[in-house]
Short mmCIF file of C-alpha atoms and ligand atoms in Angstrom, two decimals:
data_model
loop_
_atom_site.label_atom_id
_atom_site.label_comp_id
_atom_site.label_asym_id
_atom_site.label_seq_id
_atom_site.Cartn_x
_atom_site.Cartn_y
_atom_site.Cartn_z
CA UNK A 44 114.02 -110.27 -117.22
CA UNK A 45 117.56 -111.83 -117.29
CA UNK A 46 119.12 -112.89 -120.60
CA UNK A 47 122.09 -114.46 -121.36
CA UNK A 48 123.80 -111.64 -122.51
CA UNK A 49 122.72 -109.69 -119.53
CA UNK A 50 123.70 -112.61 -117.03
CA UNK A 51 127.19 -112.31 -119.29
CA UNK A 52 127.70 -108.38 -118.81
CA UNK A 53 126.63 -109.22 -115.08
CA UNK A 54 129.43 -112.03 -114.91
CA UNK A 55 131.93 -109.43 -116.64
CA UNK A 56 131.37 -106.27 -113.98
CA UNK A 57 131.58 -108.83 -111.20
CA UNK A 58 135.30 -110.15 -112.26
CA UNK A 59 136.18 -106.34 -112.49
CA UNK A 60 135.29 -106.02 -109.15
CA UNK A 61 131.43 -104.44 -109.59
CA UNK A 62 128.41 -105.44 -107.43
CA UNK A 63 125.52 -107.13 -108.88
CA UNK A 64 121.95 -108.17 -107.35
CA UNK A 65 120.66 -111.15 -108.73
CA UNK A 66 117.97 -113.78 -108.12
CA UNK A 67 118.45 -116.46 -106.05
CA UNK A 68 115.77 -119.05 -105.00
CA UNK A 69 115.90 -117.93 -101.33
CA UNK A 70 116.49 -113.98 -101.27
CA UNK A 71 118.31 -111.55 -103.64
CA UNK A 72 121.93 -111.27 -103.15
CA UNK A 73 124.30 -108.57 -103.92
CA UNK A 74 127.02 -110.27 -105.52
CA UNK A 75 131.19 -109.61 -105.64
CA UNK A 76 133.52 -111.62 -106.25
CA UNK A 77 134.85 -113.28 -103.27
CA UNK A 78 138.25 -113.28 -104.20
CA UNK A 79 138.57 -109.57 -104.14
CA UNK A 80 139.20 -107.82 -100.85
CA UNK A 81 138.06 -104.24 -102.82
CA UNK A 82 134.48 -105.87 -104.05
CA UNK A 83 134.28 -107.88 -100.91
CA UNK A 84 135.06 -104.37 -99.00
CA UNK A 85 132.13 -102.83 -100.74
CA UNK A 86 129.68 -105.36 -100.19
CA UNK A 87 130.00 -104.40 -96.31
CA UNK A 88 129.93 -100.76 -97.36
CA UNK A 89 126.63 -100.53 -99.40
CA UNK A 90 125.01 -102.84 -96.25
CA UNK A 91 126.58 -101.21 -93.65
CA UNK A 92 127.03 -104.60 -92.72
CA UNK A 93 129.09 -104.48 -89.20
CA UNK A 94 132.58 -106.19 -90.25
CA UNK A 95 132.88 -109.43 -87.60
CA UNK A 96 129.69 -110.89 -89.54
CA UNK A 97 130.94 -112.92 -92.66
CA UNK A 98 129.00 -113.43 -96.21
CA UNK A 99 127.89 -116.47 -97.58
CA UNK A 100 130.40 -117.48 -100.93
CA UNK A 101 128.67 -118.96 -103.80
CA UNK A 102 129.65 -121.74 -105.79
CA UNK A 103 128.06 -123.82 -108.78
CA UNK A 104 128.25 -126.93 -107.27
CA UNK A 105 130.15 -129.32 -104.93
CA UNK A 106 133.53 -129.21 -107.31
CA UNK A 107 133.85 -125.93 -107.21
CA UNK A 108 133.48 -125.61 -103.32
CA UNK A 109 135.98 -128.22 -102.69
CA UNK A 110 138.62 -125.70 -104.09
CA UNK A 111 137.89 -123.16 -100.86
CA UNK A 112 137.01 -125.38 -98.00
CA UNK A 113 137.93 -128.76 -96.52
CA UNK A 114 135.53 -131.27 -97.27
CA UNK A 115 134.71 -134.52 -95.34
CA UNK A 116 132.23 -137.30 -95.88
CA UNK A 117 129.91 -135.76 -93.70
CA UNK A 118 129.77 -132.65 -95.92
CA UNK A 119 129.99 -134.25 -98.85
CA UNK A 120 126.95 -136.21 -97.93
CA UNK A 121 125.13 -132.67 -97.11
CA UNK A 122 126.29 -131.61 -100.76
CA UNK A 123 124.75 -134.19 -102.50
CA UNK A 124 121.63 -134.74 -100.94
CA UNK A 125 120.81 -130.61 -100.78
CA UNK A 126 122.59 -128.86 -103.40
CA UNK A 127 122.16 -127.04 -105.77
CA UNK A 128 119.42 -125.86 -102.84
CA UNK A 129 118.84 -123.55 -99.97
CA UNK A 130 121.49 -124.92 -97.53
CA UNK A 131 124.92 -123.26 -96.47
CA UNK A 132 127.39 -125.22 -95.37
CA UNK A 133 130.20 -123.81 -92.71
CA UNK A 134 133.06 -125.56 -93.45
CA UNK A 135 137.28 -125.30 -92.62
CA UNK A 136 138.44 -122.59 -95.03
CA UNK A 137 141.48 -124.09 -97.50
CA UNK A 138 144.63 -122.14 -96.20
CA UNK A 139 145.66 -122.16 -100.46
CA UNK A 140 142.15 -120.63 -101.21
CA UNK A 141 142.26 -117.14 -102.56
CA UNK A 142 138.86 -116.61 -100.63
CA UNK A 143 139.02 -112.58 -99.75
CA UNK A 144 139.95 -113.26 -95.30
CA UNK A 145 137.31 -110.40 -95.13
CA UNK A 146 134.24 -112.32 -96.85
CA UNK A 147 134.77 -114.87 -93.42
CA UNK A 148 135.50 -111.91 -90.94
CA UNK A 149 138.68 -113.53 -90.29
CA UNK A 150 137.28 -117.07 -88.98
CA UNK A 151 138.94 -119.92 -90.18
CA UNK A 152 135.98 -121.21 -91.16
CA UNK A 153 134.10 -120.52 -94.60
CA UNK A 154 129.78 -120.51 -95.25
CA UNK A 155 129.68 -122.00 -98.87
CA UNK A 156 126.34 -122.38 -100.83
CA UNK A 157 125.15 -123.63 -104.41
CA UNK A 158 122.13 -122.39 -105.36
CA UNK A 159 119.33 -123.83 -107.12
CA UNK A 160 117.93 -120.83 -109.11
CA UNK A 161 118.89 -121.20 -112.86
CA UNK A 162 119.64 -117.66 -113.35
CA UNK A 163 122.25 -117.91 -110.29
CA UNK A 164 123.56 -121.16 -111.47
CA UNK A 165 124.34 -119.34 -114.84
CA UNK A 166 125.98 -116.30 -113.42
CA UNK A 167 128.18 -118.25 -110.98
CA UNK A 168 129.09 -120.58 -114.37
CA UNK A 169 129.83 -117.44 -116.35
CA UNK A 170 131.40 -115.65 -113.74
CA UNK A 171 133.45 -118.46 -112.90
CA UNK A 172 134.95 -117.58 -109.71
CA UNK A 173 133.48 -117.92 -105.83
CA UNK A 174 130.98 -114.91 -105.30
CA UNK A 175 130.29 -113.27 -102.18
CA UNK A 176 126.85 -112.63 -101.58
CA UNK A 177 124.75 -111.23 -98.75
CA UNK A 178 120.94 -110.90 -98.28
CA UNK A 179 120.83 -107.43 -101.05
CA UNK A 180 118.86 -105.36 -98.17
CA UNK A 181 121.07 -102.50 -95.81
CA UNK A 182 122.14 -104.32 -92.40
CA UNK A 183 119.15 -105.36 -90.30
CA UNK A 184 116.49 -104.46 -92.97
CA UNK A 185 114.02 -107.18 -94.29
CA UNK A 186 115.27 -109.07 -97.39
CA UNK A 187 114.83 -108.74 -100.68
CA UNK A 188 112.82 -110.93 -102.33
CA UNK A 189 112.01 -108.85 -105.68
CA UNK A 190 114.13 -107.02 -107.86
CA UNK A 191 112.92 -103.77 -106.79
CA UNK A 192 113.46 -103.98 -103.27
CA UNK A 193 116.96 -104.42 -103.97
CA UNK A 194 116.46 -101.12 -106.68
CA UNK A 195 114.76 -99.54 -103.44
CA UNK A 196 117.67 -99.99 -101.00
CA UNK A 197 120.63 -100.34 -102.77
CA UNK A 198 120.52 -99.48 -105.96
CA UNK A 199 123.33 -96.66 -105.70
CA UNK A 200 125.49 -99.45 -105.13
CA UNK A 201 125.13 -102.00 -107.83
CA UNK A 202 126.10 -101.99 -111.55
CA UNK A 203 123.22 -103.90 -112.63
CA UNK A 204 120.39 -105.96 -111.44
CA UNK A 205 119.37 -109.00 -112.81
CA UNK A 206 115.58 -109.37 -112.72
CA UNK A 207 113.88 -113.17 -112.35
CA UNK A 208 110.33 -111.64 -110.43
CA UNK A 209 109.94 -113.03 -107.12
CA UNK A 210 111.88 -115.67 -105.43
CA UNK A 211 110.13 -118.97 -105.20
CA UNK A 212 111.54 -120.06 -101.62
CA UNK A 213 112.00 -116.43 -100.02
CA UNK A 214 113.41 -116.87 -97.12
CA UNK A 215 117.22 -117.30 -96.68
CA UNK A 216 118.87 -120.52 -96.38
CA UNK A 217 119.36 -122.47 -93.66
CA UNK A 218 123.14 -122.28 -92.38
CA UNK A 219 124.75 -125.85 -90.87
CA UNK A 220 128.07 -125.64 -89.33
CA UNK A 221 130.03 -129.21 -89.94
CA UNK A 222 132.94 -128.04 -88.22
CA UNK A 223 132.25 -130.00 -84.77
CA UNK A 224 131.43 -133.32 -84.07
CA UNK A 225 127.83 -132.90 -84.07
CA UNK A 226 126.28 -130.89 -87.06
CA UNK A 227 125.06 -127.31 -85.94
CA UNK A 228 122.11 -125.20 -86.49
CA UNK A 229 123.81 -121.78 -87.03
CA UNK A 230 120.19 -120.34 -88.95
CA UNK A 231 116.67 -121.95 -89.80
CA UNK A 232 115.93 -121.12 -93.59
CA UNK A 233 114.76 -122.80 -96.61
CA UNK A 234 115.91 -126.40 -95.65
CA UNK A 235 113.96 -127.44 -93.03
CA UNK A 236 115.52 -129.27 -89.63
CA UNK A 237 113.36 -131.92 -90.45
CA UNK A 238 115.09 -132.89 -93.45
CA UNK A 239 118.38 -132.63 -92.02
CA UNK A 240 117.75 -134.33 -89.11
CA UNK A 241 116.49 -137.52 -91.58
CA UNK A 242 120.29 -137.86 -92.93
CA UNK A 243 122.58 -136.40 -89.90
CA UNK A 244 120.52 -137.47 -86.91
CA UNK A 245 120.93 -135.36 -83.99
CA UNK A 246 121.51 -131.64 -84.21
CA UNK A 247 122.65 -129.15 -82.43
CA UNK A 248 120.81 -125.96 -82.30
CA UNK A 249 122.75 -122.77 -81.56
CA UNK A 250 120.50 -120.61 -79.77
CA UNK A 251 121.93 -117.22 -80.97
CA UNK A 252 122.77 -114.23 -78.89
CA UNK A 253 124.02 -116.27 -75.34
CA UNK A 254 127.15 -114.76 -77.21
CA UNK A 255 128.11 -117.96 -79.21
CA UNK A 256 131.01 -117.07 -81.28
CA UNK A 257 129.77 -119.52 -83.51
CA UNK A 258 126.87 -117.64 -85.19
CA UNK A 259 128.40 -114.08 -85.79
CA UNK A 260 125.68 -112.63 -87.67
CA UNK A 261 122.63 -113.48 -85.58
CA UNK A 262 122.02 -110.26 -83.76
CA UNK A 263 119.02 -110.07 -82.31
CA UNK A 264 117.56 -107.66 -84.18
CA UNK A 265 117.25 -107.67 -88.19
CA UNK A 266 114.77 -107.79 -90.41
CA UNK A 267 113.48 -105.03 -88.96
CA UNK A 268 110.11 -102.92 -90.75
CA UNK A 269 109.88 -99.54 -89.74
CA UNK A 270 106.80 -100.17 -87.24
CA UNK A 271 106.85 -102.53 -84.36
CA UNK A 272 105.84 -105.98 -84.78
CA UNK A 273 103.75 -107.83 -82.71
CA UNK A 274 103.60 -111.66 -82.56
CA UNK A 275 101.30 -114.57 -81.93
CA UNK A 276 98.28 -111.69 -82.32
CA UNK A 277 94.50 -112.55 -81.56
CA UNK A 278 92.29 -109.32 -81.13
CA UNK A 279 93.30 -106.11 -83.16
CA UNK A 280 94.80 -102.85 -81.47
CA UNK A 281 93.73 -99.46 -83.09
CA UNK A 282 95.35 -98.78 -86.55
CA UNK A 283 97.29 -102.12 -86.86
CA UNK A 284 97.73 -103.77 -89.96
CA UNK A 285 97.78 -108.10 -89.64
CA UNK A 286 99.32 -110.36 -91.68
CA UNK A 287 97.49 -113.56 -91.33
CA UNK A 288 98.17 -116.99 -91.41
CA UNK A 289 95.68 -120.10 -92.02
CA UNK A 290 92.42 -119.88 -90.70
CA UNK A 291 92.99 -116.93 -88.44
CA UNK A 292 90.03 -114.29 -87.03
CA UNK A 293 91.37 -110.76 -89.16
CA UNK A 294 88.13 -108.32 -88.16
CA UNK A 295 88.97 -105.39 -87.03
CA UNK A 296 92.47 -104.61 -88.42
CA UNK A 297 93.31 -101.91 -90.53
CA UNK A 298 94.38 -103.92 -93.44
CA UNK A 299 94.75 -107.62 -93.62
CA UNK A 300 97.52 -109.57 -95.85
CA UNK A 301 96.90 -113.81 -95.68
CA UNK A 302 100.79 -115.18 -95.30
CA UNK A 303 98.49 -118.39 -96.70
CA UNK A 304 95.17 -118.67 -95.91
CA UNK A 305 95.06 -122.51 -96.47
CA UNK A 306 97.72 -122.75 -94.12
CA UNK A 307 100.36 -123.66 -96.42
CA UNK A 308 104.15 -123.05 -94.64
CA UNK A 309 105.63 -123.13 -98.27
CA UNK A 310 103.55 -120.35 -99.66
CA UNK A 311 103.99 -117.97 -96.13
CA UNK A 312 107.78 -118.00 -96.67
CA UNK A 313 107.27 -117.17 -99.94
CA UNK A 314 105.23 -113.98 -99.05
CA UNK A 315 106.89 -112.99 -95.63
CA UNK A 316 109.43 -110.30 -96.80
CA UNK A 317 107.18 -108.83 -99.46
CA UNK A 318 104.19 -108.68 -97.42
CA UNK A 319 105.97 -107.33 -94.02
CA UNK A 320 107.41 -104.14 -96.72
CA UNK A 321 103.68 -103.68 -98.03
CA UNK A 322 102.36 -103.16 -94.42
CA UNK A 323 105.35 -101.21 -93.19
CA UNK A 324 103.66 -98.15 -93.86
CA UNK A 325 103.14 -94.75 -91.52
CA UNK A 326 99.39 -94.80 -91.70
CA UNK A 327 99.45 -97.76 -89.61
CA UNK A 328 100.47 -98.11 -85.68
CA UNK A 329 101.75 -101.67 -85.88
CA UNK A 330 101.99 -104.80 -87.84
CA UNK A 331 100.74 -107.81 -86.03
CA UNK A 332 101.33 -111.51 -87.14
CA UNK A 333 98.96 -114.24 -85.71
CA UNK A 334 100.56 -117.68 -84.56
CA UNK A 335 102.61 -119.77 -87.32
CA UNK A 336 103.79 -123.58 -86.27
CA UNK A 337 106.92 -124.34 -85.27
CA UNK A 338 107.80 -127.00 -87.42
CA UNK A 339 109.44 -127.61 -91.13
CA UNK A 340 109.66 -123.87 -92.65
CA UNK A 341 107.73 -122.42 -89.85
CA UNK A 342 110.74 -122.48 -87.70
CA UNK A 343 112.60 -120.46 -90.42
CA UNK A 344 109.24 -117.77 -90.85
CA UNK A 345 109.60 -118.08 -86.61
CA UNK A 346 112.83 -117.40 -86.61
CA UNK A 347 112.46 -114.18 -88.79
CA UNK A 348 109.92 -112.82 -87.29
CA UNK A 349 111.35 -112.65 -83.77
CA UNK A 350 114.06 -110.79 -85.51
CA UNK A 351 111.77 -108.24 -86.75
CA UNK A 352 109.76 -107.70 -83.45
CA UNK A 353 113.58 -107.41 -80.97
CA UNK A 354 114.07 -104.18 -79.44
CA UNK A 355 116.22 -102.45 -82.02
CA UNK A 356 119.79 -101.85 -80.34
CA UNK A 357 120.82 -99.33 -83.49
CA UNK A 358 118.83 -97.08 -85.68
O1 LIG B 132 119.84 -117.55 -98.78
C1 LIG B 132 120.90 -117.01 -98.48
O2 LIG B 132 121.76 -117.57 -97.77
C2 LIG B 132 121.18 -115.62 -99.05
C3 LIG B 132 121.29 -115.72 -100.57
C4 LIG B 132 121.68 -114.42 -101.22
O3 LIG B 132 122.15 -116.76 -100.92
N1 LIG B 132 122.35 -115.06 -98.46
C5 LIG B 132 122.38 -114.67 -97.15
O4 LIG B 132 123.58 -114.12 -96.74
O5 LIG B 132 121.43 -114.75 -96.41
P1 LIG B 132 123.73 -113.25 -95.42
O6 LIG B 132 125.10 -112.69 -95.51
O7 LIG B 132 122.64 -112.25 -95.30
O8 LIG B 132 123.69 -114.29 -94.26
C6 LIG B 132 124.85 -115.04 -93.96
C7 LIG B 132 124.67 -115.79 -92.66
C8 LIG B 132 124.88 -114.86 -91.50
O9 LIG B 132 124.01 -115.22 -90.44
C9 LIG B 132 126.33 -115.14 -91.13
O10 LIG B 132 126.65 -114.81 -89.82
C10 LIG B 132 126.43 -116.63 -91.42
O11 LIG B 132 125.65 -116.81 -92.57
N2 LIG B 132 127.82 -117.02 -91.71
C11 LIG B 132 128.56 -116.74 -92.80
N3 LIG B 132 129.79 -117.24 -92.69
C12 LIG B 132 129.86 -117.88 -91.51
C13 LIG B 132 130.87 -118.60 -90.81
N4 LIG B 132 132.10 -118.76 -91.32
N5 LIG B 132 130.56 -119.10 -89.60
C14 LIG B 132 129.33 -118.95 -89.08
N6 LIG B 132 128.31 -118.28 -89.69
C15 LIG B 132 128.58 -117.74 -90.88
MG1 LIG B 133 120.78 -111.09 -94.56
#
């Protein structure tokens, strides 16, 4: 587990331009420092992350972000009501902010984000400078949500890991773009459109892939086990694993994992990435999922899991 003098060494290797994975209350990131074009380079490396899709830079809090993007009441008001939190805000990059141009793919636009999770809060304070951090799973692979997945996939690439156990929200944030006149959707996650929708009113939601510049990242496939997914599932196929949700029928599968079984959207996000690795095994044929609302963090578990079951474009 994380100590201060560990989160110190991990602030140190980051300013000389190491990678670090370290607990945040959504996912694991791997961490550079965003001001770096060489750490910010080998973030996209160790992920084989596809260049034209920009990282997420880290801040402590709303001071700090003011320094790298252009702030108006609007986002302000998004600052103060959900961070430190699971929110992202996409924002006009400052032209005098030494934000690496590669961390944005070259948009003029910036995804900023203050996380709630004390041991990121600490690292950010003691690194003190933006950091650049991605999902710490390789492009198109399900997140991390422990320590050791991010040991599993990319521990070649990191100096050190800093270890908190599970994260509590475990799916990634939610990504708003406040750059038009009506706030924008860009990625369900941990805050749910719900909430937003209580302090912005209307939103727009980006449906991704009709080739809307706006959401570079959201290919269609990612998160992506090894064996195909199948969704909304009732009645078992031979050799398929189920993860199971609320009071769902689970005879017949080959091995059952409950998302929640009282139903609880909260603790399904929590479980989703670690229980989609557990059943992504050979000795099944499939994973099935059964149905999960659409509504508060079920959009964001939705959302996921569409990902995971798309035809896979690239190996
Ligand atoms: O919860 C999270 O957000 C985690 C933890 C580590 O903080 N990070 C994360 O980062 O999920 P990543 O890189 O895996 O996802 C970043 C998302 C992508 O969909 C990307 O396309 C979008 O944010 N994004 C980043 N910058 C953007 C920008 N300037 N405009 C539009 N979308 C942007
Ligand atoms: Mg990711």
């Amino acid at each position: 587990m994380a100590d201060q003098e560990t989160i110190a060494r991990a602030a140190q290797l980051m300013r000389a331009g190491e990678l670090v994975g370290f607990p945040t209350e959504t996912v694991y990131g791997l961490g550079g420092d965003a001001t770096n074009e060489g750490a910010v380079a080998r973030i996209f490396a160790a992920k084989g992350r596809p260049h034209f899709n920009p990282l997420i830079v880290h801040v402590p809090a709303l001071a700090e972000a003011e320094a790298l993007a252009r702030f108006d009441e609007r986002a302000r008001l998004a600052a103060r009501r959900f961070w430190p939190g699971p929110l992202s805000l996409v924002l006009p990059r400052r032209a005098d902010s030494r934000l690496s141009l590669l961390a944005s793919a070259g948009l003029d636009t910036v995804a900023l984000r203050a996380p709630a999770h004390p041991i990121a809060q600490a690292l950010l304070r003691a690194a003190g400078r933006p950091i650049a951090a991605p999902s710490a799973n390789r492009s198109g692979r399900i997140s991390p949500t422990t320590a050791a997945h991010v040991a599993d996939e990319l521990g070649d690439s990191v100096a050190l890991i800093l270890d908190d156990g599970p994260c509590p929200v475990g799916i990634e944030s939610t990504v708003l773009d406040l750059t038009g006149a009506m706030p924008a959707l860009l990625r369900p996650g941990g805050v749910p459109l719900e909430q937003l929708a209580e302090v912005f009113g209307e939103i727009e939601t980006i449906v991704p892939d009709d080739g809307a510049p706006r959401a570079p990242g959201r290919l269609a496939s990612h998160y992506a086990p090894d064996l195909p997914l199948r969704l909304a599932a009732t009645d078992p196929r031979p050799g398929e694993a189920l993860l199971a949700f609320g009071p769902a029928a689970a005879a017949g599968f080959a091995e059952v994992l409950w998302l929640s079984r009282r139903g609880a959207l909260a603790e399904a996000a929590a479980n989703l990435f670690a229980m989609l690795r557990r059943l992504d095994r050979p000795e099944f044929t499939g994973i099935a999922v059964t149905a999960i609302p659409e509504e508060g963090l079920g959009r964001a578990i939705n959302d996921r899991l569409r990902r995971a079951a798309a035809p896979r474009s690239i190996g």
